[in-house]
């Protein structure tokens, strides 16, 4: 990708989409279209076609699609599935119609079978039942992969599918009930510290394990795949840190500075027991993660504090003008 490569990143408001836009802007490696308010509502196929007709992106990263943690997946399966299916149909269709030379579709590690052998290899996809708590969303992400494969087969389009590990970082959903484990725990540990609470509740048993990759590393991996991978097979974006949820909770509490005790609430769901990815194909292509887990957590919390302060000022300003 060069400074003149016409590029569109859908989902500029998503964790990875935003990190990817920031990366491409910082490195000046693309001529970006559809950033911020210019991004079309990709669940509206007509608006998406109109945008592609004007922007004519040569490279497309399809990161758009509502996502959330185990809480949101249990509460809003229809909205999650519908939003992801509509967006993927629109963007892949428009990318084919207007001749994008490369499209990278971001699926999700939850599309793997719940009990897949670890670390999960792409050959395991579709060989067993998915984790029930996120099955609607996971099926939509799985369908996106299959649609990419169908476009490749029928039209020879260079659409590749990437399965990222659990991402975290700035611009994530930090709501206590809707966010993924790291942002949700960070928000709750911060509030507990501010209130002087004696304990912080962690959902589930703490026993499940997850592989975490910092959003800036996932963005770098996406850009790397756009330039170096054209294969039929999907590719895992991992190489991150494999931790138990209990260890994640301890790390988050330590970074936030919450000194109380952790209480594990086993009435909340654990979700998939393990979710580590086999990312050897990506690593063998020459990509390497560049952030350590602790440093990435600290950078995320520093961003959270700035965003929180800005929001407090904004709210304060609103209150003052009432
Ligand atoms: O990150 P998470 O919500 O999603 O949960 P998944 C990971 C683990 O963290 C589960 C535990 O075992 C949760 O029980 N956990 C502990 C918490 N405390 C909390 C908390 O305060 N909030 C949350 N959310 N979890 C997601 C899918 O599965 O993986 C998404 O639901 C997406 O659709 C994502 O695919 C990549 O990792 O279990």
mmCIF file of C-alpha atoms and ligand atoms in Angstrom:
data_model
loop_
_atom_site.group_PDB
_atom_site.id
_atom_site.type_symbol
_atom_site.label_atom_id
_atom_site.label_comp_id
_atom_site.label_asym_id
_atom_site.label_seq_id
_atom_site.Cartn_x
_atom_site.Cartn_y
_atom_site.Cartn_z
ATOM 1 C CA UNK A 1 0.000 0.000 0.000
ATOM 2 C CA UNK A 2 1.318 3.405 -1.002
ATOM 3 C CA UNK A 3 0.203 6.973 -0.118
ATOM 4 C CA UNK A 4 -1.938 6.970 -3.261
ATOM 5 C CA UNK A 5 -3.753 3.685 -2.626
ATOM 6 C CA UNK A 6 -7.486 4.486 -2.435
ATOM 7 C CA UNK A 7 -8.536 2.691 0.763
ATOM 8 C CA UNK A 8 -11.761 2.232 2.713
ATOM 9 C CA UNK A 9 -11.915 0.895 6.280
ATOM 10 C CA UNK A 10 -15.519 0.096 7.226
ATOM 11 C CA UNK A 11 -16.277 0.225 10.952
ATOM 12 C CA UNK A 12 -14.163 3.265 11.788
ATOM 13 C CA UNK A 13 -16.004 3.288 15.121
ATOM 14 C CA UNK A 14 -14.972 -0.274 15.975
ATOM 15 C CA UNK A 15 -11.957 -1.224 18.063
ATOM 16 C CA UNK A 16 -9.901 -2.578 15.144
ATOM 17 C CA UNK A 17 -11.320 -0.288 12.448
ATOM 18 C CA UNK A 18 -10.329 2.806 14.399
ATOM 19 C CA UNK A 19 -6.866 1.402 15.193
ATOM 20 C CA UNK A 20 -6.383 0.606 11.502
ATOM 21 C CA UNK A 21 -7.403 4.100 10.371
ATOM 22 C CA UNK A 22 -5.051 5.647 12.957
ATOM 23 C CA UNK A 23 -2.214 3.380 11.762
ATOM 24 C CA UNK A 24 -2.738 4.133 8.055
ATOM 25 C CA UNK A 25 -2.962 7.880 8.763
ATOM 26 C CA UNK A 26 0.170 7.826 10.964
ATOM 27 C CA UNK A 27 2.143 5.900 8.346
ATOM 28 C CA UNK A 28 0.704 7.783 5.368
ATOM 29 C CA UNK A 29 0.250 4.474 3.571
ATOM 30 C CA UNK A 30 -3.096 5.106 1.962
ATOM 31 C CA UNK A 31 -5.533 7.660 0.579
ATOM 32 C CA UNK A 32 -8.404 7.008 2.956
ATOM 33 C CA UNK A 33 -12.058 7.488 2.001
ATOM 34 C CA UNK A 34 -15.133 7.257 4.235
ATOM 35 C CA UNK A 35 -13.476 8.296 7.497
ATOM 36 C CA UNK A 36 -15.624 9.582 10.392
ATOM 37 C CA UNK A 37 -18.900 11.157 9.269
ATOM 38 C CA UNK A 38 -18.080 10.312 5.620
ATOM 39 C CA UNK A 39 -18.486 6.591 6.346
ATOM 40 C CA UNK A 40 -21.712 5.235 4.819
ATOM 41 C CA UNK A 41 -24.173 3.166 6.853
ATOM 42 C CA UNK A 42 -23.014 -0.164 5.452
ATOM 43 C CA UNK A 43 -26.231 -1.874 6.558
ATOM 44 C CA UNK A 44 -27.841 0.239 3.769
ATOM 45 C CA UNK A 45 -26.733 -1.389 0.509
ATOM 46 C CA UNK A 46 -27.813 1.589 -1.658
ATOM 47 C CA UNK A 47 -25.826 4.070 0.428
ATOM 48 C CA UNK A 48 -22.864 1.699 0.335
ATOM 49 C CA UNK A 49 -23.043 1.336 -3.479
ATOM 50 C CA UNK A 50 -23.250 5.118 -3.849
ATOM 51 C CA UNK A 51 -20.183 5.544 -1.642
ATOM 52 C CA UNK A 52 -18.164 2.920 -3.528
ATOM 53 C CA UNK A 53 -19.158 4.491 -6.875
ATOM 54 C CA UNK A 54 -17.609 7.768 -5.692
ATOM 55 C CA UNK A 55 -14.638 6.446 -3.645
ATOM 56 C CA UNK A 56 -13.664 3.502 -5.900
ATOM 57 C CA UNK A 57 -11.441 2.027 -3.147
ATOM 58 C CA UNK A 58 -8.661 -0.257 -4.374
ATOM 59 C CA UNK A 59 -8.205 -1.799 -0.919
ATOM 60 C CA UNK A 60 -11.077 -2.453 1.502
ATOM 61 C CA UNK A 61 -10.876 -3.541 5.142
ATOM 62 C CA UNK A 62 -14.307 -4.690 6.303
ATOM 63 C CA UNK A 63 -14.204 -4.179 10.084
ATOM 64 C CA UNK A 64 -17.772 -2.881 10.520
ATOM 65 C CA UNK A 65 -20.316 -4.904 12.469
ATOM 66 C CA UNK A 66 -21.804 -4.559 15.910
ATOM 67 C CA UNK A 67 -19.916 -6.687 18.455
ATOM 68 C CA UNK A 68 -19.734 -6.984 22.213
ATOM 69 C CA UNK A 69 -18.932 -9.194 25.125
ATOM 70 C CA UNK A 70 -20.760 -12.165 26.465
ATOM 71 C CA UNK A 71 -23.355 -9.899 28.116
ATOM 72 C CA UNK A 72 -24.351 -8.123 24.892
ATOM 73 C CA UNK A 73 -24.394 -11.398 22.976
ATOM 74 C CA UNK A 74 -26.900 -12.873 25.398
ATOM 75 C CA UNK A 75 -29.046 -9.734 25.400
ATOM 76 C CA UNK A 76 -29.071 -8.753 21.681
ATOM 77 C CA UNK A 77 -28.426 -11.766 19.397
ATOM 78 C CA UNK A 78 -30.798 -10.563 16.662
ATOM 79 C CA UNK A 79 -29.300 -7.066 16.439
ATOM 80 C CA UNK A 80 -25.756 -8.472 16.406
ATOM 81 C CA UNK A 81 -26.515 -11.040 13.701
ATOM 82 C CA UNK A 82 -28.575 -8.693 11.509
ATOM 83 C CA UNK A 83 -26.086 -5.807 11.642
ATOM 84 C CA UNK A 84 -23.154 -8.023 10.694
ATOM 85 C CA UNK A 85 -24.955 -9.889 7.912
ATOM 86 C CA UNK A 86 -26.324 -6.715 6.274
ATOM 87 C CA UNK A 87 -22.990 -4.905 6.443
ATOM 88 C CA UNK A 88 -21.038 -7.811 5.002
ATOM 89 C CA UNK A 89 -23.502 -8.308 2.151
ATOM 90 C CA UNK A 90 -23.314 -4.601 1.249
ATOM 91 C CA UNK A 91 -19.556 -4.130 1.462
ATOM 92 C CA UNK A 92 -18.539 -7.333 -0.321
ATOM 93 C CA UNK A 93 -21.108 -6.696 -3.056
ATOM 94 C CA UNK A 94 -19.968 -3.120 -3.630
ATOM 95 C CA UNK A 95 -16.286 -4.113 -3.499
ATOM 96 C CA UNK A 96 -16.899 -6.618 -6.282
ATOM 97 C CA UNK A 97 -19.078 -4.220 -8.332
ATOM 98 C CA UNK A 98 -16.522 -1.418 -8.241
ATOM 99 C CA UNK A 99 -13.462 -3.599 -8.703
ATOM 100 C CA UNK A 100 -11.563 -3.413 -5.408
ATOM 101 C CA UNK A 101 -8.286 -5.219 -6.004
ATOM 102 C CA UNK A 102 -8.108 -6.495 -2.380
ATOM 103 C CA UNK A 103 -10.568 -6.894 0.465
ATOM 104 C CA UNK A 104 -9.695 -8.078 3.987
ATOM 105 C CA UNK A 105 -12.738 -9.291 5.911
ATOM 106 C CA UNK A 106 -12.429 -9.378 9.684
ATOM 107 C CA UNK A 107 -14.244 -12.387 11.154
ATOM 108 C CA UNK A 108 -14.009 -13.341 14.839
ATOM 109 C CA UNK A 109 -12.428 -16.094 16.936
ATOM 110 C CA UNK A 110 -15.839 -16.913 18.424
ATOM 111 C CA UNK A 111 -16.783 -18.480 15.042
ATOM 112 C CA UNK A 112 -14.606 -21.468 15.982
ATOM 113 C CA UNK A 113 -16.214 -24.555 17.543
ATOM 114 C CA UNK A 114 -16.597 -24.205 21.315
ATOM 115 C CA UNK A 115 -14.462 -27.267 21.969
ATOM 116 C CA UNK A 116 -11.957 -26.901 19.117
ATOM 117 C CA UNK A 117 -8.488 -28.317 19.793
ATOM 118 C CA UNK A 118 -6.141 -25.594 21.037
ATOM 119 C CA UNK A 119 -4.511 -23.598 19.618
ATOM 120 C CA UNK A 120 -7.286 -23.354 17.032
ATOM 121 C CA UNK A 121 -6.303 -23.987 13.399
ATOM 122 C CA UNK A 122 -8.461 -22.698 10.533
ATOM 123 C CA UNK A 123 -9.103 -26.325 9.498
ATOM 124 C CA UNK A 124 -11.234 -26.641 12.665
ATOM 125 C CA UNK A 125 -13.743 -24.030 11.456
ATOM 126 C CA UNK A 126 -17.182 -25.556 10.910
ATOM 127 C CA UNK A 127 -16.299 -28.900 12.515
ATOM 128 C CA UNK A 128 -18.358 -28.459 15.695
ATOM 129 C CA UNK A 129 -20.988 -26.456 17.548
ATOM 130 C CA UNK A 130 -20.148 -22.844 18.382
ATOM 131 C CA UNK A 131 -20.285 -21.358 21.875
ATOM 132 C CA UNK A 132 -24.051 -20.890 22.519
ATOM 133 C CA UNK A 133 -23.715 -17.485 24.223
ATOM 134 C CA UNK A 134 -22.486 -15.831 21.004
ATOM 135 C CA UNK A 135 -23.867 -18.244 18.379
ATOM 136 C CA UNK A 136 -25.963 -15.669 16.466
ATOM 137 C CA UNK A 137 -23.049 -13.248 16.086
ATOM 138 C CA UNK A 138 -20.573 -16.073 15.428
ATOM 139 C CA UNK A 139 -22.778 -17.520 12.688
ATOM 140 C CA UNK A 140 -22.898 -14.104 10.988
ATOM 141 C CA UNK A 141 -19.095 -13.862 11.094
ATOM 142 C CA UNK A 142 -18.816 -17.452 9.806
ATOM 143 C CA UNK A 143 -21.229 -16.583 6.975
ATOM 144 C CA UNK A 144 -19.057 -13.579 6.092
ATOM 145 C CA UNK A 145 -16.100 -15.881 5.632
ATOM 146 C CA UNK A 146 -18.158 -18.197 3.418
ATOM 147 C CA UNK A 147 -19.394 -15.242 1.354
ATOM 148 C CA UNK A 148 -15.785 -14.132 0.785
ATOM 149 C CA UNK A 149 -14.944 -17.656 -0.347
ATOM 150 C CA UNK A 150 -17.963 -17.692 -2.683
ATOM 151 C CA UNK A 151 -16.913 -14.392 -4.284
ATOM 152 C CA UNK A 152 -13.396 -15.766 -4.794
ATOM 153 C CA UNK A 153 -14.759 -18.906 -6.411
ATOM 154 C CA UNK A 154 -17.412 -17.300 -8.636
ATOM 155 C CA UNK A 155 -15.701 -14.039 -9.600
ATOM 156 C CA UNK A 156 -12.034 -14.551 -8.732
ATOM 157 C CA UNK A 157 -12.052 -11.524 -6.397
ATOM 158 C CA UNK A 158 -9.082 -11.210 -4.053
ATOM 159 C CA UNK A 159 -11.126 -11.275 -0.837
ATOM 160 C CA UNK A 160 -9.309 -12.757 2.168
ATOM 161 C CA UNK A 161 -10.712 -13.569 5.618
ATOM 162 C CA UNK A 162 -8.834 -12.942 8.857
ATOM 163 C CA UNK A 163 -9.832 -14.384 12.251
ATOM 164 C CA UNK A 164 -8.510 -12.095 14.996
ATOM 165 C CA UNK A 165 -7.913 -13.175 18.586
ATOM 166 C CA UNK A 166 -9.708 -11.224 21.336
ATOM 167 C CA UNK A 167 -8.703 -7.598 20.815
ATOM 168 C CA UNK A 168 -8.567 -4.799 23.376
ATOM 169 C CA UNK A 169 -7.442 -1.180 23.442
ATOM 170 C CA UNK A 170 -8.604 2.446 23.102
ATOM 171 C CA UNK A 171 -12.001 3.282 21.521
ATOM 172 C CA UNK A 172 -13.456 -0.034 22.693
ATOM 173 C CA UNK A 173 -16.873 -0.420 24.341
ATOM 174 C CA UNK A 174 -16.080 0.223 28.020
ATOM 175 C CA UNK A 175 -19.644 -0.237 29.246
ATOM 176 C CA UNK A 176 -19.819 -2.598 32.200
ATOM 177 C CA UNK A 177 -22.554 -4.806 30.712
ATOM 178 C CA UNK A 178 -21.868 -4.610 26.956
ATOM 179 C CA UNK A 179 -18.102 -4.574 26.704
ATOM 180 C CA UNK A 180 -15.648 -7.424 26.370
ATOM 181 C CA UNK A 181 -13.868 -8.608 29.482
ATOM 182 C CA UNK A 182 -10.891 -6.220 29.510
ATOM 183 C CA UNK A 183 -12.697 -2.905 28.904
ATOM 184 C CA UNK A 184 -15.671 -3.948 31.081
ATOM 185 C CA UNK A 185 -13.399 -4.969 33.982
ATOM 186 C CA UNK A 186 -11.266 -1.838 33.522
ATOM 187 C CA UNK A 187 -14.371 0.361 33.795
ATOM 188 C CA UNK A 188 -15.653 -1.529 36.842
ATOM 189 C CA UNK A 189 -12.227 -1.654 38.560
ATOM 190 C CA UNK A 190 -11.818 2.101 37.984
ATOM 191 C CA UNK A 191 -15.248 2.880 39.433
ATOM 192 C CA UNK A 192 -14.607 0.501 42.383
ATOM 193 C CA UNK A 193 -11.305 2.254 43.093
ATOM 194 C CA UNK A 194 -12.931 5.695 42.912
ATOM 195 C CA UNK A 195 -15.681 4.570 45.323
ATOM 196 C CA UNK A 196 -13.268 2.803 47.647
ATOM 197 C CA UNK A 197 -15.082 -0.530 47.254
ATOM 198 C CA UNK A 198 -13.668 -3.521 49.140
ATOM 199 C CA UNK A 199 -14.280 -5.977 46.305
ATOM 200 C CA UNK A 200 -14.567 -6.224 42.523
ATOM 201 C CA UNK A 201 -16.890 -8.846 41.016
ATOM 202 C CA UNK A 202 -15.450 -10.850 38.129
ATOM 203 C CA UNK A 203 -17.974 -12.765 35.990
ATOM 204 C CA UNK A 204 -17.740 -16.553 35.808
ATOM 205 C CA UNK A 205 -15.230 -18.844 37.490
ATOM 206 C CA UNK A 206 -12.095 -17.099 36.201
ATOM 207 C CA UNK A 207 -10.938 -20.430 34.776
ATOM 208 C CA UNK A 208 -11.541 -19.791 30.995
ATOM 209 C CA UNK A 209 -8.530 -18.746 28.976
ATOM 210 C CA UNK A 210 -8.371 -16.182 26.180
ATOM 211 C CA UNK A 211 -5.664 -15.023 23.790
ATOM 212 C CA UNK A 212 -5.478 -11.219 23.804
ATOM 213 C CA UNK A 213 -3.905 -9.009 21.161
ATOM 214 C CA UNK A 214 -3.616 -5.224 21.460
ATOM 215 C CA UNK A 215 -5.759 -3.385 18.867
ATOM 216 C CA UNK A 216 -2.718 -1.589 17.417
ATOM 217 C CA UNK A 217 -1.078 -4.965 16.805
ATOM 218 C CA UNK A 218 -4.269 -6.320 15.197
ATOM 219 C CA UNK A 219 -4.321 -3.237 12.956
ATOM 220 C CA UNK A 220 -0.711 -3.865 11.929
ATOM 221 C CA UNK A 221 -1.579 -7.501 11.234
ATOM 222 C CA UNK A 222 -4.527 -6.456 9.024
ATOM 223 C CA UNK A 223 -2.326 -4.078 6.994
ATOM 224 C CA UNK A 224 0.303 -6.835 6.725
ATOM 225 C CA UNK A 225 -2.277 -9.349 5.436
ATOM 226 C CA UNK A 226 -3.527 -6.805 2.879
ATOM 227 C CA UNK A 227 -0.018 -6.623 1.444
ATOM 228 C CA UNK A 228 1.319 -10.137 1.886
ATOM 229 C CA UNK A 229 -1.511 -12.669 1.940
ATOM 230 C CA UNK A 230 -3.755 -13.676 -0.981
ATOM 231 C CA UNK A 231 -4.599 -17.248 -0.011
ATOM 232 C CA UNK A 232 -7.913 -19.088 -0.259
ATOM 233 C CA UNK A 233 -7.663 -20.274 3.368
ATOM 234 C CA UNK A 234 -8.615 -17.884 6.173
ATOM 235 C CA UNK A 235 -5.736 -16.649 8.324
ATOM 236 C CA UNK A 236 -5.583 -16.252 12.122
ATOM 237 C CA UNK A 237 -4.413 -12.935 13.580
ATOM 238 C CA UNK A 238 -2.934 -13.881 16.952
ATOM 239 C CA UNK A 239 0.501 -14.292 18.435
ATOM 240 C CA UNK A 240 -0.824 -12.562 21.534
ATOM 241 C CA UNK A 241 -0.882 -13.453 25.237
ATOM 242 C CA UNK A 242 -2.819 -16.478 26.477
ATOM 243 C CA UNK A 243 -4.171 -15.859 29.996
ATOM 244 C CA UNK A 244 -6.835 -17.143 32.361
ATOM 245 C CA UNK A 245 -9.624 -14.674 33.100
ATOM 246 C CA UNK A 246 -8.510 -14.701 36.747
ATOM 247 C CA UNK A 247 -5.024 -13.560 35.696
ATOM 248 C CA UNK A 248 -6.539 -10.927 33.375
ATOM 249 C CA UNK A 249 -8.640 -9.587 36.258
ATOM 250 C CA UNK A 250 -5.582 -9.388 38.516
ATOM 251 C CA UNK A 251 -3.583 -7.569 35.814
ATOM 252 C CA UNK A 252 -6.400 -5.105 35.115
ATOM 253 C CA UNK A 253 -6.890 -4.399 38.856
ATOM 254 C CA UNK A 254 -3.144 -3.837 39.213
ATOM 255 C CA UNK A 255 -2.949 -1.431 36.237
ATOM 256 C CA UNK A 256 -6.013 0.488 37.453
ATOM 257 C CA UNK A 257 -4.683 0.543 41.029
ATOM 258 C CA UNK A 258 -7.689 -1.210 42.578
ATOM 259 C CA UNK A 259 -6.403 -2.737 45.818
ATOM 260 C CA UNK A 260 -9.547 -4.600 46.981
ATOM 261 C CA UNK A 261 -10.240 -8.320 46.616
ATOM 262 C CA UNK A 262 -11.688 -10.088 43.541
ATOM 263 C CA UNK A 263 -14.890 -12.107 43.905
ATOM 264 C CA UNK A 264 -15.722 -14.590 41.135
ATOM 265 C CA UNK A 265 -19.464 -14.765 40.402
ATOM 266 C CA UNK A 266 -20.048 -18.281 39.073
ATOM 267 C CA UNK A 267 -23.714 -17.446 38.357
ATOM 268 C CA UNK A 268 -22.416 -15.496 35.310
ATOM 269 C CA UNK A 269 -21.480 -17.458 32.138
ATOM 270 C CA UNK A 270 -17.917 -18.503 31.392
ATOM 271 C CA UNK A 271 -18.447 -18.778 27.614
ATOM 272 C CA UNK A 272 -15.929 -20.836 25.662
ATOM 273 C CA UNK A 273 -13.409 -22.553 27.975
ATOM 274 C CA UNK A 274 -10.397 -21.813 25.762
ATOM 275 C CA UNK A 275 -9.810 -19.583 22.704
ATOM 276 C CA UNK A 276 -6.167 -19.562 21.613
ATOM 277 C CA UNK A 277 -5.362 -19.249 17.883
ATOM 278 C CA UNK A 278 -2.695 -21.027 15.840
ATOM 279 C CA UNK A 279 -1.147 -18.036 14.059
ATOM 280 C CA UNK A 280 1.899 -19.819 12.661
ATOM 281 C CA UNK A 281 0.955 -19.019 9.002
ATOM 282 C CA UNK A 282 0.959 -15.290 9.842
ATOM 283 C CA UNK A 283 4.179 -15.479 11.856
ATOM 284 C CA UNK A 284 5.853 -17.511 9.101
ATOM 285 C CA UNK A 285 4.911 -14.759 6.619
ATOM 286 C CA UNK A 286 7.062 -12.463 8.774
ATOM 287 C CA UNK A 287 4.602 -10.653 11.024
ATOM 288 C CA UNK A 288 5.333 -10.249 14.738
ATOM 289 C CA UNK A 289 3.293 -8.589 17.513
ATOM 290 C CA UNK A 290 5.078 -5.579 18.988
ATOM 291 C CA UNK A 291 3.217 -4.821 22.270
ATOM 292 C CA UNK A 292 3.600 -6.655 25.580
ATOM 293 C CA UNK A 293 0.325 -7.312 27.422
ATOM 294 C CA UNK A 294 1.072 -5.133 30.475
ATOM 295 C CA UNK A 295 2.290 -2.174 28.406
ATOM 296 C CA UNK A 296 -0.818 -2.432 26.211
ATOM 297 C CA UNK A 297 -3.082 -2.508 29.296
ATOM 298 C CA UNK A 298 -1.333 0.579 30.674
ATOM 299 C CA UNK A 299 -1.696 2.425 27.341
ATOM 300 C CA UNK A 300 -5.392 1.460 27.256
ATOM 301 C CA UNK A 301 -6.012 2.699 30.804
ATOM 302 C CA UNK A 302 -4.188 5.973 30.072
ATOM 303 C CA UNK A 303 -6.504 6.456 27.077
ATOM 304 C CA UNK A 304 -9.548 5.541 29.217
ATOM 305 C CA UNK A 305 -8.598 8.206 31.810
ATOM 306 C CA UNK A 306 -8.194 10.871 29.110
ATOM 307 C CA UNK A 307 -11.505 9.908 27.485
ATOM 308 C CA UNK A 308 -13.221 9.839 30.878
ATOM 309 C CA UNK A 309 -11.845 13.260 31.791
ATOM 310 C CA UNK A 310 -12.936 14.655 28.402
ATOM 311 C CA UNK A 311 -16.413 13.178 28.877
ATOM 312 C CA UNK A 312 -16.591 14.615 32.409
ATOM 313 C CA UNK A 313 -15.663 18.050 31.048
ATOM 314 C CA UNK A 314 -18.234 17.663 28.249
ATOM 315 C CA UNK A 315 -20.943 16.645 30.717
ATOM 316 C CA UNK A 316 -19.906 19.413 33.081
ATOM 317 C CA UNK A 317 -20.092 21.914 30.235
ATOM 318 C CA UNK A 318 -23.567 20.629 29.290
ATOM 319 C CA UNK A 319 -24.745 20.889 32.911
ATOM 320 C CA UNK A 320 -23.309 24.419 33.175
ATOM 321 C CA UNK A 321 -25.185 25.600 30.077
ATOM 322 C CA UNK A 322 -28.549 24.241 31.321
HETATM 323 O O1 LIG B 1 -14.740 -10.935 26.602
HETATM 324 P P1 LIG B 1 -15.982 -11.747 26.812
HETATM 325 O O2 LIG B 1 -17.234 -11.028 27.108
HETATM 326 O O3 LIG B 1 -16.229 -12.605 25.551
HETATM 327 O O4 LIG B 1 -15.766 -12.785 28.063
HETATM 328 P P2 LIG B 1 -15.745 -14.007 25.001
HETATM 329 C C1 LIG B 1 -14.556 -13.444 28.228
HETATM 330 C C2 LIG B 1 -14.572 -14.114 29.592
HETATM 331 O O5 LIG B 1 -14.417 -13.089 30.584
HETATM 332 C C3 LIG B 1 -15.858 -14.877 29.961
HETATM 333 C C4 LIG B 1 -15.319 -13.311 31.654
HETATM 334 O O6 LIG B 1 -15.459 -16.057 30.629
HETATM 335 C C5 LIG B 1 -16.534 -13.931 30.950
HETATM 336 O O7 LIG B 1 -17.328 -14.617 31.900
HETATM 337 N N1 LIG B 1 -15.599 -12.047 32.334
HETATM 338 C C6 LIG B 1 -15.272 -11.768 33.618
HETATM 339 C C7 LIG B 1 -16.227 -10.972 31.819
HETATM 340 N N2 LIG B 1 -15.699 -10.538 33.969
HETATM 341 C C8 LIG B 1 -16.293 -10.017 32.859
HETATM 342 C C9 LIG B 1 -16.930 -8.771 32.591
HETATM 343 O O8 LIG B 1 -17.046 -7.867 33.440
HETATM 344 N N3 LIG B 1 -17.410 -8.578 31.336
HETATM 345 C C10 LIG B 1 -17.299 -9.540 30.360
HETATM 346 N N4 LIG B 1 -17.789 -9.261 29.126
HETATM 347 N N5 LIG B 1 -16.715 -10.755 30.576
HETATM 348 C C11 LIG B 1 -16.602 -12.949 22.826
HETATM 349 C C12 LIG B 1 -17.873 -13.004 22.035
HETATM 350 O O9 LIG B 1 -16.589 -14.085 23.659
HETATM 351 O O10 LIG B 1 -15.450 -13.006 22.008
HETATM 352 C C13 LIG B 1 -17.893 -11.881 21.040
HETATM 353 O O11 LIG B 1 -18.981 -12.907 22.944
HETATM 354 C C14 LIG B 1 -16.605 -11.769 20.271
HETATM 355 O O12 LIG B 1 -18.963 -12.108 20.148
HETATM 356 C C15 LIG B 1 -15.394 -11.863 21.163
HETATM 357 O O13 LIG B 1 -16.535 -12.786 19.331
HETATM 358 C C16 LIG B 1 -14.109 -11.933 20.341
HETATM 359 O O14 LIG B 1 -14.300 -13.983 24.673
HETATM 360 O O15 LIG B 1 -16.240 -15.095 25.906
#
